[in-house]
Amino acid sequence: MNQVTGTNRVFTVTDFTGIKDQMLNWAQQFNIFCLLDNHNYQIRPHTFECLLAADSSDHIRTSQGHAIQQLQQFLHNKKSWLFGHLGYDLKNEIEDLTSSHADHIKFPDLFFFRPRIVIRLNEKEIYIESDEDPELIYKSILNAKNLTERRITKPIKIEHRIKKNEYLDIIHQLKNHILRGDCYEINFCHEFFAQDVSIDPFYVFKKLSELSPNPFSALYKLDDKYLLCASPERFLYKNGDKIISQPIKGTSKRVPADENKDARNRKELFKSEKDRSENVMVVDLVRNDLSKVCEEGTVQVDELYGIYSFPQVHQMISTVSGTLKQNSSIEEIVRATFPMGSMTGAPKKRVMELIEQYEKTKRGIFSGALGYITKDGNFDFNVIIRSIMYNATDKFLSFQAGSGITYYSVAEREWEECLLKADAIRSVLENY
């Protein structure tokens, strides 16, 4: 058992992994909670090792239409921590767009809650913030029983919403759109799904975290709906008047068993003209988005074509930053930047029309953003990718994968890239 000293709100930690597991066990009692875990990655800017918001004292749940404006009003009502998500279909109130595909998971388009308890954890301390007694909360965390289990049921049968031949044909059609000048690059996604399944989301999340720990991972519960997220990508970070976006475009496979081949894959990704063209397009898009809310001349590219290694893949990540105009609201920032360019393409409105035309599933919370807003109005949001979405009532499980399509794309390779991105999730589920 973890040994601690301290009083009131701050306690000393001697077993970081143990207390993190206990926090997850303890969180299972709540209908609403959000666990954000960076798995000790030092992605800059670095915020929290692990952050848990539990139980809701107040919330906003709404559909696209006037959701972003309502979020702004909700923020004005009371200065407090907020945790929650922005769904992809908020695009419909930012641009003149529609969504008509089926949504089997049914997360709301926007949901944020004011937690009764906020817990911050690092290697040395656990900080508990609540109107309730932090000492009692801490003791209840230490004494929380491990209810996580591997439920032995029938094997999970994962299906493709779009079969391979249809996918290859769609990629050729998208390349024709690019050739005609309709767009420059488009992020096309397709769904993997399983029906009539019962899983323990906590057990699956732990297994996913063991296999594929990533810096913007999360376990998010909203009543009967779960998001099990192993995202490597940050959407937006705000601290004071500084705002940062870190889009990912460019992926290659890790080969940990062969250091030479692994290093070669990393080097080839850095030199890849196709991946560089994708990356620089999204960087230009992000620069344009941020310029709408930043002081003139302050938007800059801090890093271009950075190669970062994660357990399953190497990724090409760039960093774009700017200085916000005075009194920029979260409504203005979201309207200027959402959805993120890495999950749409360029030009943004046209590719979102093509996404609706060619994809077969409503994205919902996928390719949206999950994160927090502090009492001071700062925030940090991820990009919801490499994620399992699960509706426990309907026993429906879904995960999506996509890639950036350019004129240089080879359809077969794009299919293989999607399978690579989905590999960790498939492995966890197929060995459940």
Tab-separated table of C-alpha atoms in Angstrom:
chain	number	residue	atom	x	y	z
A	1	MET	CA	0.000	0.000	0.000
A	2	ASN	CA	1.247	3.451	-0.839
A	3	GLN	CA	2.644	5.367	2.126
A	4	VAL	CA	1.872	9.079	2.387
A	5	THR	CA	2.510	12.021	4.609
A	6	GLY	CA	0.847	15.398	4.487
A	7	THR	CA	-2.269	17.240	5.512
A	8	ASN	CA	-5.237	18.906	3.928
A	9	ARG	CA	-4.850	18.894	0.151
A	10	VAL	CA	-1.322	17.710	-0.697
A	11	PHE	CA	0.001	14.220	0.023
A	12	THR	CA	3.411	12.735	-0.684
A	13	VAL	CA	3.493	9.789	-3.078
A	14	THR	CA	6.020	6.955	-2.921
A	15	ASP	CA	4.316	4.561	-5.349
A	16	PHE	CA	3.253	6.526	-8.431
A	17	THR	CA	1.961	3.570	-10.432
A	18	GLY	CA	0.113	2.134	-7.448
A	19	ILE	CA	-1.727	5.324	-6.605
A	20	LYS	CA	-2.654	5.883	-10.262
A	21	ASP	CA	-4.216	2.417	-10.382
A	22	GLN	CA	-6.092	3.167	-7.165
A	23	MET	CA	-7.421	6.418	-8.625
A	24	LEU	CA	-8.842	4.455	-11.540
A	25	ASN	CA	-10.421	1.913	-9.197
A	26	TRP	CA	-11.934	4.713	-7.133
A	27	ALA	CA	-13.331	6.526	-10.191
A	28	GLN	CA	-15.514	3.578	-11.178
A	29	GLN	CA	-18.231	4.609	-8.702
A	30	PHE	CA	-19.086	7.803	-10.631
A	31	ASN	CA	-21.412	8.237	-13.603
A	32	ILE	CA	-19.264	11.053	-14.950
A	33	PHE	CA	-15.497	11.344	-14.776
A	34	CYS	CA	-12.495	12.206	-16.938
A	35	LEU	CA	-8.996	10.776	-16.444
A	36	LEU	CA	-6.203	12.406	-18.478
A	37	ASP	CA	-2.831	10.639	-18.420
A	38	ASN	CA	0.331	11.651	-20.282
A	39	HIS	CA	2.201	8.452	-19.336
A	40	ASN	CA	5.334	10.412	-18.378
A	41	TYR	CA	5.953	11.826	-21.847
A	42	GLN	CA	7.686	15.186	-21.728
A	43	ILE	CA	5.896	16.708	-24.713
A	44	ARG	CA	6.388	20.471	-24.486
A	45	PRO	CA	4.629	22.391	-23.156
A	46	HIS	CA	4.282	19.901	-20.323
A	47	THR	CA	1.273	20.240	-18.011
A	48	PHE	CA	0.132	17.413	-15.714
A	49	GLU	CA	1.347	13.851	-15.369
A	50	CYS	CA	-2.150	12.676	-14.528
A	51	LEU	CA	-5.385	14.572	-13.945
A	52	LEU	CA	-8.700	13.153	-12.734
A	53	ALA	CA	-12.021	14.988	-12.534
A	54	ALA	CA	-14.794	13.067	-10.804
A	55	ASP	CA	-18.500	13.582	-10.221
A	56	SER	CA	-20.461	16.515	-11.594
A	57	SER	CA	-21.868	19.445	-9.660
A	58	ASP	CA	-23.131	21.089	-12.860
A	59	HIS	CA	-22.856	20.465	-16.583
A	60	ILE	CA	-23.756	21.593	-20.070
A	61	ARG	CA	-24.962	18.999	-22.594
A	62	THR	CA	-26.081	20.255	-25.967
A	63	SER	CA	-26.292	19.579	-29.683
A	64	GLN	CA	-24.735	21.580	-32.507
A	65	GLY	CA	-26.599	24.749	-33.357
A	66	HIS	CA	-25.605	27.237	-30.661
A	67	ALA	CA	-23.438	24.918	-28.561
A	68	ILE	CA	-20.204	26.937	-28.611
A	69	GLN	CA	-22.043	30.109	-27.588
A	70	GLN	CA	-23.741	28.177	-24.787
A	71	LEU	CA	-20.366	26.906	-23.594
A	72	GLN	CA	-19.110	30.482	-23.444
A	73	GLN	CA	-22.108	31.475	-21.314
A	74	PHE	CA	-21.594	28.441	-19.062
A	75	LEU	CA	-18.014	29.596	-18.501
A	76	HIS	CA	-19.190	33.079	-17.568
A	77	ASN	CA	-21.587	31.789	-14.926
A	78	LYS	CA	-18.854	30.577	-12.590
A	79	LYS	CA	-15.067	30.399	-12.598
A	80	SER	CA	-14.187	26.764	-12.039
A	81	TRP	CA	-12.512	23.751	-13.561
A	82	LEU	CA	-14.380	22.362	-16.566
A	83	PHE	CA	-13.757	18.988	-18.211
A	84	GLY	CA	-15.400	17.672	-21.338
A	85	HIS	CA	-15.407	17.364	-25.091
A	86	LEU	CA	-16.112	19.063	-28.389
A	87	GLY	CA	-17.706	16.721	-30.950
A	88	TYR	CA	-16.763	16.843	-34.620
A	89	ASP	CA	-20.252	17.924	-35.715
A	90	LEU	CA	-19.853	21.319	-34.095
A	91	LYS	CA	-18.524	22.052	-37.584
A	92	ASN	CA	-22.162	22.449	-38.627
A	93	GLU	CA	-22.576	25.624	-36.571
A	94	ILE	CA	-19.171	27.009	-37.573
A	95	GLU	CA	-19.756	26.471	-41.306
A	96	ASP	CA	-22.885	25.905	-43.373
A	97	LEU	CA	-22.629	22.113	-43.223
A	98	THR	CA	-24.775	19.104	-42.333
A	99	SER	CA	-24.319	15.551	-41.049
A	100	SER	CA	-26.643	12.710	-41.963
A	101	HIS	CA	-24.774	9.474	-41.214
A	102	ALA	CA	-25.718	7.112	-38.394
A	103	ASP	CA	-24.192	7.605	-34.949
A	104	HIS	CA	-24.216	4.392	-32.921
A	105	ILE	CA	-22.265	5.704	-29.899
A	106	LYS	CA	-24.411	8.800	-29.210
A	107	PHE	CA	-22.104	11.123	-27.298
A	108	PRO	CA	-23.608	14.638	-27.270
A	109	ASP	CA	-22.035	17.155	-29.643
A	110	LEU	CA	-20.762	19.133	-26.658
A	111	PHE	CA	-20.507	18.221	-22.993
A	112	PHE	CA	-18.620	19.896	-20.147
A	113	PHE	CA	-18.968	19.373	-16.411
A	114	ARG	CA	-17.873	21.100	-13.249
A	115	PRO	CA	-16.298	18.324	-11.175
A	116	ARG	CA	-16.849	17.998	-7.445
A	117	ILE	CA	-13.361	16.579	-7.111
A	118	VAL	CA	-10.180	17.356	-9.072
A	119	ILE	CA	-7.066	15.275	-8.460
A	120	ARG	CA	-3.634	16.136	-9.826
A	121	LEU	CA	-0.897	13.536	-9.643
A	122	ASN	CA	2.805	13.658	-10.342
A	123	GLU	CA	5.759	11.473	-9.380
A	124	LYS	CA	6.015	13.035	-5.925
A	125	GLU	CA	2.637	14.412	-4.892
A	126	ILE	CA	-1.091	13.990	-5.193
A	127	TYR	CA	-3.145	17.172	-4.887
A	128	ILE	CA	-6.844	16.870	-4.082
A	129	GLU	CA	-9.160	19.824	-4.642
A	130	SER	CA	-12.729	19.554	-3.376
A	131	ASP	CA	-15.294	21.139	-1.087
A	132	GLU	CA	-15.375	17.757	0.610
A	133	ASP	CA	-12.641	16.648	3.014
A	134	PRO	CA	-9.530	15.854	0.910
A	135	GLU	CA	-8.219	13.581	3.684
A	136	LEU	CA	-11.316	11.373	3.484
A	137	ILE	CA	-11.175	11.354	-0.300
A	138	TYR	CA	-7.547	10.286	-0.199
A	139	LYS	CA	-8.283	7.462	2.221
A	140	SER	CA	-11.154	6.280	0.020
A	141	ILE	CA	-8.781	6.214	-2.968
A	142	LEU	CA	-6.272	4.095	-1.028
A	143	ASN	CA	-9.028	1.707	0.032
A	144	ALA	CA	-10.790	1.467	-3.331
A	145	LYS	CA	-11.334	-2.118	-4.415
A	146	ASN	CA	-10.174	-3.299	-7.799
A	147	LEU	CA	-13.425	-4.080	-9.599
A	148	THR	CA	-11.778	-4.314	-13.013
A	149	GLU	CA	-12.137	-7.685	-14.665
A	150	ARG	CA	-11.708	-9.518	-17.902
A	151	ARG	CA	-15.217	-10.666	-18.641
A	152	ILE	CA	-15.070	-13.893	-20.578
A	153	THR	CA	-17.680	-13.577	-23.303
A	154	LYS	CA	-17.866	-14.603	-26.921
A	155	PRO	CA	-14.961	-13.357	-29.060
A	156	ILE	CA	-15.261	-9.781	-30.259
A	157	LYS	CA	-15.912	-9.792	-34.010
A	158	ILE	CA	-14.536	-6.603	-35.541
A	159	GLU	CA	-16.096	-5.544	-38.840
A	160	HIS	CA	-15.152	-2.911	-41.425
A	161	ARG	CA	-17.777	-0.322	-42.288
A	162	ILE	CA	-16.007	0.096	-45.645
A	163	LYS	CA	-14.531	-3.000	-47.273
A	164	LYS	CA	-11.057	-2.817	-48.791
A	165	ASN	CA	-12.073	-2.668	-52.460
A	166	GLU	CA	-14.560	0.115	-51.772
A	167	TYR	CA	-11.942	1.973	-49.740
A	168	LEU	CA	-9.415	1.785	-52.589
A	169	ASP	CA	-12.026	3.095	-55.022
A	170	ILE	CA	-12.886	6.010	-52.721
A	171	ILE	CA	-9.219	6.995	-52.485
A	172	HIS	CA	-9.024	7.137	-56.282
A	173	GLN	CA	-12.134	9.336	-56.341
A	174	LEU	CA	-10.646	11.649	-53.713
A	175	LYS	CA	-7.442	11.927	-55.747
A	176	ASN	CA	-9.590	12.987	-58.715
A	177	HIS	CA	-11.074	15.743	-56.552
A	178	ILE	CA	-7.530	16.882	-55.774
A	179	LEU	CA	-6.596	16.738	-59.467
A	180	ARG	CA	-9.625	18.910	-60.302
A	181	GLY	CA	-8.570	21.459	-57.703
A	182	ASP	CA	-11.432	20.842	-55.249
A	183	CYS	CA	-8.942	20.407	-52.413
A	184	TYR	CA	-5.245	19.910	-51.672
A	185	GLU	CA	-5.377	17.281	-48.947
A	186	ILE	CA	-8.212	15.425	-47.221
A	187	ASN	CA	-8.303	13.297	-44.093
A	188	PHE	CA	-10.458	10.287	-44.892
A	189	CYS	CA	-11.531	7.951	-42.073
A	190	HIS	CA	-13.370	4.678	-41.875
A	191	GLU	CA	-14.942	2.777	-39.013
A	192	PHE	CA	-14.189	-0.543	-37.399
A	193	PHE	CA	-17.050	-1.749	-35.215
A	194	ALA	CA	-18.427	-4.623	-33.159
A	195	GLN	CA	-22.046	-5.293	-32.212
A	196	ASP	CA	-23.601	-7.045	-29.231
A	197	VAL	CA	-20.422	-6.814	-27.152
A	198	SER	CA	-19.946	-6.458	-23.398
A	199	ILE	CA	-16.581	-5.226	-22.199
A	200	ASP	CA	-15.154	-3.841	-18.986
A	201	PRO	CA	-13.933	-0.420	-20.195
A	202	PHE	CA	-11.539	-0.124	-17.240
A	203	TYR	CA	-9.867	-3.442	-18.023
A	204	VAL	CA	-9.621	-2.606	-21.736
A	205	PHE	CA	-8.215	0.857	-20.986
A	206	LYS	CA	-5.526	-0.614	-18.745
A	207	LYS	CA	-4.545	-3.090	-21.459
A	208	LEU	CA	-4.537	-0.374	-24.113
A	209	SER	CA	-2.373	1.818	-21.880
A	210	GLU	CA	0.091	-1.034	-21.367
A	211	LEU	CA	0.344	-1.734	-25.084
A	212	SER	CA	0.140	1.813	-26.407
A	213	PRO	CA	0.770	4.500	-23.774
A	214	ASN	CA	0.536	7.927	-25.385
A	215	PRO	CA	0.876	11.501	-24.094
A	216	PHE	CA	-2.777	12.509	-24.541
A	217	SER	CA	-4.445	9.352	-23.289
A	218	ALA	CA	-7.790	9.474	-21.509
A	219	LEU	CA	-10.584	7.428	-20.010
A	220	TYR	CA	-13.823	9.406	-20.151
A	221	LYS	CA	-17.181	8.217	-18.864
A	222	LEU	CA	-20.473	9.941	-19.532
A	223	ASP	CA	-23.237	7.783	-18.072
A	224	ASP	CA	-23.337	4.666	-20.311
A	225	LYS	CA	-20.887	6.006	-22.896
A	226	TYR	CA	-17.115	5.548	-22.692
A	227	LEU	CA	-14.127	6.958	-24.545
A	228	LEU	CA	-10.906	4.938	-24.220
A	229	CYS	CA	-8.303	7.178	-25.785
A	230	ALA	CA	-4.634	6.546	-26.650
A	231	SER	CA	-4.046	9.771	-28.559
A	232	PRO	CA	-0.559	11.093	-29.321
A	233	GLU	CA	-1.848	14.457	-30.569
A	234	ARG	CA	-2.507	17.817	-28.945
A	235	PHE	CA	-5.133	20.058	-30.525
A	236	LEU	CA	-4.806	23.317	-28.601
A	237	TYR	CA	-2.999	24.522	-25.491
A	238	LYS	CA	-3.555	27.981	-23.977
A	239	ASN	CA	-1.590	29.578	-21.167
A	240	GLY	CA	-2.266	33.268	-20.639
A	241	ASP	CA	-2.033	34.939	-24.041
A	242	LYS	CA	0.045	32.109	-25.528
A	243	ILE	CA	-1.658	29.511	-27.719
A	244	ILE	CA	-0.080	26.413	-29.255
A	245	SER	CA	-1.234	23.739	-31.697
A	246	GLN	CA	0.747	20.574	-32.507
A	247	PRO	CA	-0.715	18.861	-35.578
A	248	ILE	CA	0.368	15.369	-36.616
A	249	LYS	CA	0.724	14.375	-40.237
A	250	GLY	CA	3.064	11.551	-41.204
A	251	THR	CA	3.251	8.014	-39.818
A	252	SER	CA	5.684	5.107	-40.043
A	253	LYS	CA	5.832	1.762	-38.277
A	254	ARG	CA	7.932	1.070	-35.189
A	255	VAL	CA	10.152	-2.029	-35.243
A	256	PRO	CA	11.494	-2.176	-31.668
A	257	ALA	CA	12.943	-5.656	-32.194
A	258	ASP	CA	15.228	-4.345	-34.947
A	259	GLU	CA	16.943	-1.114	-33.939
A	260	ASN	CA	18.486	-0.554	-37.372
A	261	LYS	CA	15.194	-0.961	-39.227
A	262	ASP	CA	13.392	1.143	-36.612
A	263	ALA	CA	15.927	3.938	-37.068
A	264	ARG	CA	15.650	3.593	-40.849
A	265	ASN	CA	11.858	3.935	-40.702
A	266	ARG	CA	12.238	7.044	-38.575
A	267	LYS	CA	14.742	8.562	-41.015
A	268	GLU	CA	12.612	7.686	-44.044
A	269	LEU	CA	9.597	9.352	-42.448
A	270	PHE	CA	11.575	12.556	-41.976
A	271	LYS	CA	12.633	12.517	-45.644
A	272	SER	CA	9.270	11.419	-47.090
A	273	GLU	CA	8.043	13.972	-49.628
A	274	LYS	CA	4.490	12.692	-49.335
A	275	ASP	CA	4.433	13.049	-45.539
A	276	ARG	CA	6.171	16.414	-45.656
A	277	SER	CA	3.615	17.713	-48.137
A	278	GLU	CA	0.775	16.579	-45.844
A	279	ASN	CA	2.455	18.095	-42.820
A	280	VAL	CA	3.245	21.475	-44.327
A	281	MET	CA	-0.316	21.778	-45.667
A	282	VAL	CA	-1.805	21.282	-42.235
A	283	VAL	CA	0.766	23.650	-40.718
A	284	ASP	CA	-0.296	26.354	-43.173
A	285	LEU	CA	-3.936	25.668	-42.299
A	286	VAL	CA	-3.224	25.937	-38.557
A	287	ARG	CA	-1.263	29.160	-39.093
A	288	ASN	CA	-4.234	30.589	-40.959
A	289	ASP	CA	-6.675	29.473	-38.236
A	290	LEU	CA	-4.601	30.914	-35.395
A	291	SER	CA	-4.072	34.197	-37.242
A	292	LYS	CA	-7.810	34.864	-36.868
A	293	VAL	CA	-7.457	35.165	-33.077
A	294	CYS	CA	-3.788	36.124	-32.646
A	295	GLU	CA	-1.973	39.447	-32.759
A	296	GLU	CA	-0.701	40.267	-36.224
A	297	GLY	CA	2.781	38.916	-36.885
A	298	THR	CA	2.916	36.649	-33.815
A	299	VAL	CA	1.927	33.311	-35.390
A	300	GLN	CA	5.032	31.250	-36.007
A	301	VAL	CA	6.173	27.688	-36.657
A	302	ASP	CA	8.293	26.657	-33.676
A	303	GLU	CA	9.080	23.209	-35.079
A	304	LEU	CA	8.531	21.747	-38.548
A	305	TYR	CA	8.722	18.023	-39.362
A	306	GLY	CA	9.614	16.951	-35.839
A	307	ILE	CA	9.825	13.141	-35.571
A	308	TYR	CA	8.530	11.644	-32.318
A	309	SER	CA	8.505	7.955	-31.446
A	310	PHE	CA	5.605	6.193	-29.721
A	311	PRO	CA	5.186	2.491	-28.925
A	312	GLN	CA	3.441	1.596	-32.204
A	313	VAL	CA	4.496	4.317	-34.641
A	314	HIS	CA	6.826	7.183	-35.456
A	315	GLN	CA	4.913	10.437	-36.036
A	316	MET	CA	5.744	13.694	-37.791
A	317	ILE	CA	4.643	16.536	-35.509
A	318	SER	CA	4.916	20.274	-36.045
A	319	THR	CA	4.350	23.031	-33.500
A	320	VAL	CA	2.624	26.328	-34.304
A	321	SER	CA	2.183	29.116	-31.751
A	322	GLY	CA	0.880	32.644	-31.467
A	323	THR	CA	-0.012	35.471	-29.088
A	324	LEU	CA	-3.749	35.831	-28.612
A	325	LYS	CA	-5.493	39.144	-29.116
A	326	GLN	CA	-6.538	40.750	-25.875
A	327	ASN	CA	-9.742	39.294	-24.383
A	328	SER	CA	-10.037	36.496	-26.963
A	329	SER	CA	-12.886	34.262	-25.809
A	330	ILE	CA	-12.974	30.482	-25.978
A	331	GLU	CA	-15.927	30.822	-28.354
A	332	GLU	CA	-13.810	32.888	-30.762
A	333	ILE	CA	-10.870	30.489	-30.459
A	334	VAL	CA	-12.965	27.380	-31.083
A	335	ARG	CA	-14.767	28.934	-34.029
A	336	ALA	CA	-11.428	29.905	-35.578
A	337	THR	CA	-9.682	26.563	-35.154
A	338	PHE	CA	-12.221	23.716	-34.912
A	339	PRO	CA	-12.306	21.081	-36.250
A	340	MET	CA	-8.536	20.654	-36.257
A	341	GLY	CA	-6.868	20.742	-39.650
A	342	SER	CA	-5.081	17.438	-39.143
A	343	MET	CA	-8.479	15.678	-39.153
A	344	THR	CA	-10.014	17.629	-42.032
A	345	GLY	CA	-7.576	18.853	-44.690
A	346	ALA	CA	-7.477	21.931	-46.870
A	347	PRO	CA	-9.392	23.997	-47.730
A	348	LYS	CA	-11.286	23.108	-44.613
A	349	LYS	CA	-14.918	23.706	-45.587
A	350	ARG	CA	-14.673	21.912	-48.930
A	351	VAL	CA	-12.952	18.855	-47.486
A	352	MET	CA	-15.554	18.610	-44.718
A	353	GLU	CA	-18.191	18.446	-47.469
A	354	LEU	CA	-16.226	15.640	-49.131
A	355	ILE	CA	-15.791	13.849	-45.812
A	356	GLU	CA	-19.568	13.842	-45.417
A	357	GLN	CA	-19.974	12.630	-48.996
A	358	TYR	CA	-17.550	9.692	-48.843
A	359	GLU	CA	-17.406	8.539	-45.220
A	360	LYS	CA	-20.094	6.130	-44.049
A	361	THR	CA	-20.290	6.876	-40.321
A	362	LYS	CA	-20.886	10.019	-38.317
A	363	ARG	CA	-17.630	10.834	-36.564
A	364	GLY	CA	-19.315	12.000	-33.376
A	365	ILE	CA	-16.760	12.407	-30.613
A	366	PHE	CA	-14.043	10.891	-32.840
A	367	SER	CA	-11.746	13.576	-34.317
A	368	GLY	CA	-13.203	15.997	-31.813
A	369	ALA	CA	-11.314	17.155	-28.723
A	370	LEU	CA	-11.237	16.186	-25.041
A	371	GLY	CA	-9.645	18.181	-22.270
A	372	TYR	CA	-10.024	20.764	-19.540
A	373	ILE	CA	-10.423	24.478	-18.905
A	374	THR	CA	-8.944	25.926	-15.710
A	375	LYS	CA	-10.408	28.562	-13.402
A	376	ASP	CA	-8.114	31.111	-15.083
A	377	GLY	CA	-9.414	30.287	-18.555
A	378	ASN	CA	-6.359	28.319	-19.671
A	379	PHE	CA	-6.941	25.000	-21.392
A	380	ASP	CA	-5.424	21.919	-22.967
A	381	PHE	CA	-7.264	19.687	-25.475
A	382	ASN	CA	-6.212	16.574	-27.317
A	383	VAL	CA	-7.290	15.248	-30.694
A	384	ILE	CA	-9.543	12.226	-30.222
A	385	ILE	CA	-7.826	9.583	-32.338
A	386	ARG	CA	-6.563	6.037	-31.641
A	387	SER	CA	-9.668	5.663	-29.484
A	388	ILE	CA	-12.345	3.124	-28.630
A	389	MET	CA	-15.888	4.461	-28.285
A	390	TYR	CA	-18.291	2.204	-26.400
A	391	ASN	CA	-22.019	2.440	-25.689
A	392	ALA	CA	-22.627	0.004	-22.831
A	393	THR	CA	-26.431	0.116	-23.101
A	394	ASP	CA	-26.533	-0.646	-26.820
A	395	LYS	CA	-23.496	-2.961	-26.571
A	396	PHE	CA	-21.934	-1.225	-29.547
A	397	LEU	CA	-18.195	-0.623	-29.883
A	398	SER	CA	-16.488	1.522	-32.499
A	399	PHE	CA	-13.071	2.838	-33.442
A	400	GLN	CA	-12.026	4.791	-36.496
A	401	ALA	CA	-8.788	5.321	-38.366
A	402	GLY	CA	-7.821	7.598	-41.198
A	403	SER	CA	-4.998	9.112	-43.178
A	404	GLY	CA	-4.237	12.237	-45.132
A	405	ILE	CA	-4.889	11.826	-48.836
A	406	THR	CA	-2.827	13.893	-51.279
A	407	TYR	CA	-2.171	13.664	-55.005
A	408	TYR	CA	0.857	11.487	-54.188
A	409	SER	CA	-1.129	8.972	-52.126
A	410	VAL	CA	-1.054	5.287	-53.057
A	411	ALA	CA	-4.420	3.793	-52.112
A	412	GLU	CA	-3.003	0.464	-50.936
A	413	ARG	CA	-0.520	2.216	-48.656
A	414	GLU	CA	-3.244	4.426	-47.191
A	415	TRP	CA	-5.229	1.284	-46.333
A	416	GLU	CA	-2.156	-0.200	-44.659
A	417	GLU	CA	-1.589	3.039	-42.701
A	418	CYS	CA	-5.128	2.881	-41.329
A	419	LEU	CA	-4.601	-0.733	-40.266
A	420	LEU	CA	-1.319	0.255	-38.591
A	421	LYS	CA	-3.020	3.035	-36.626
A	422	ALA	CA	-5.742	0.626	-35.528
A	423	ASP	CA	-3.347	-2.217	-34.705
A	424	ALA	CA	-3.012	-1.607	-30.949
A	425	ILE	CA	-6.774	-1.353	-30.464
A	426	ARG	CA	-7.446	-4.483	-32.525
A	427	SER	CA	-4.818	-6.396	-30.587
A	428	VAL	CA	-6.366	-5.457	-27.225
A	429	LEU	CA	-9.901	-6.297	-28.332
A	430	GLU	CA	-9.093	-9.498	-30.191
A	431	ASN	CA	-7.198	-10.815	-27.178
A	432	TYR	CA	-9.854	-9.701	-24.701
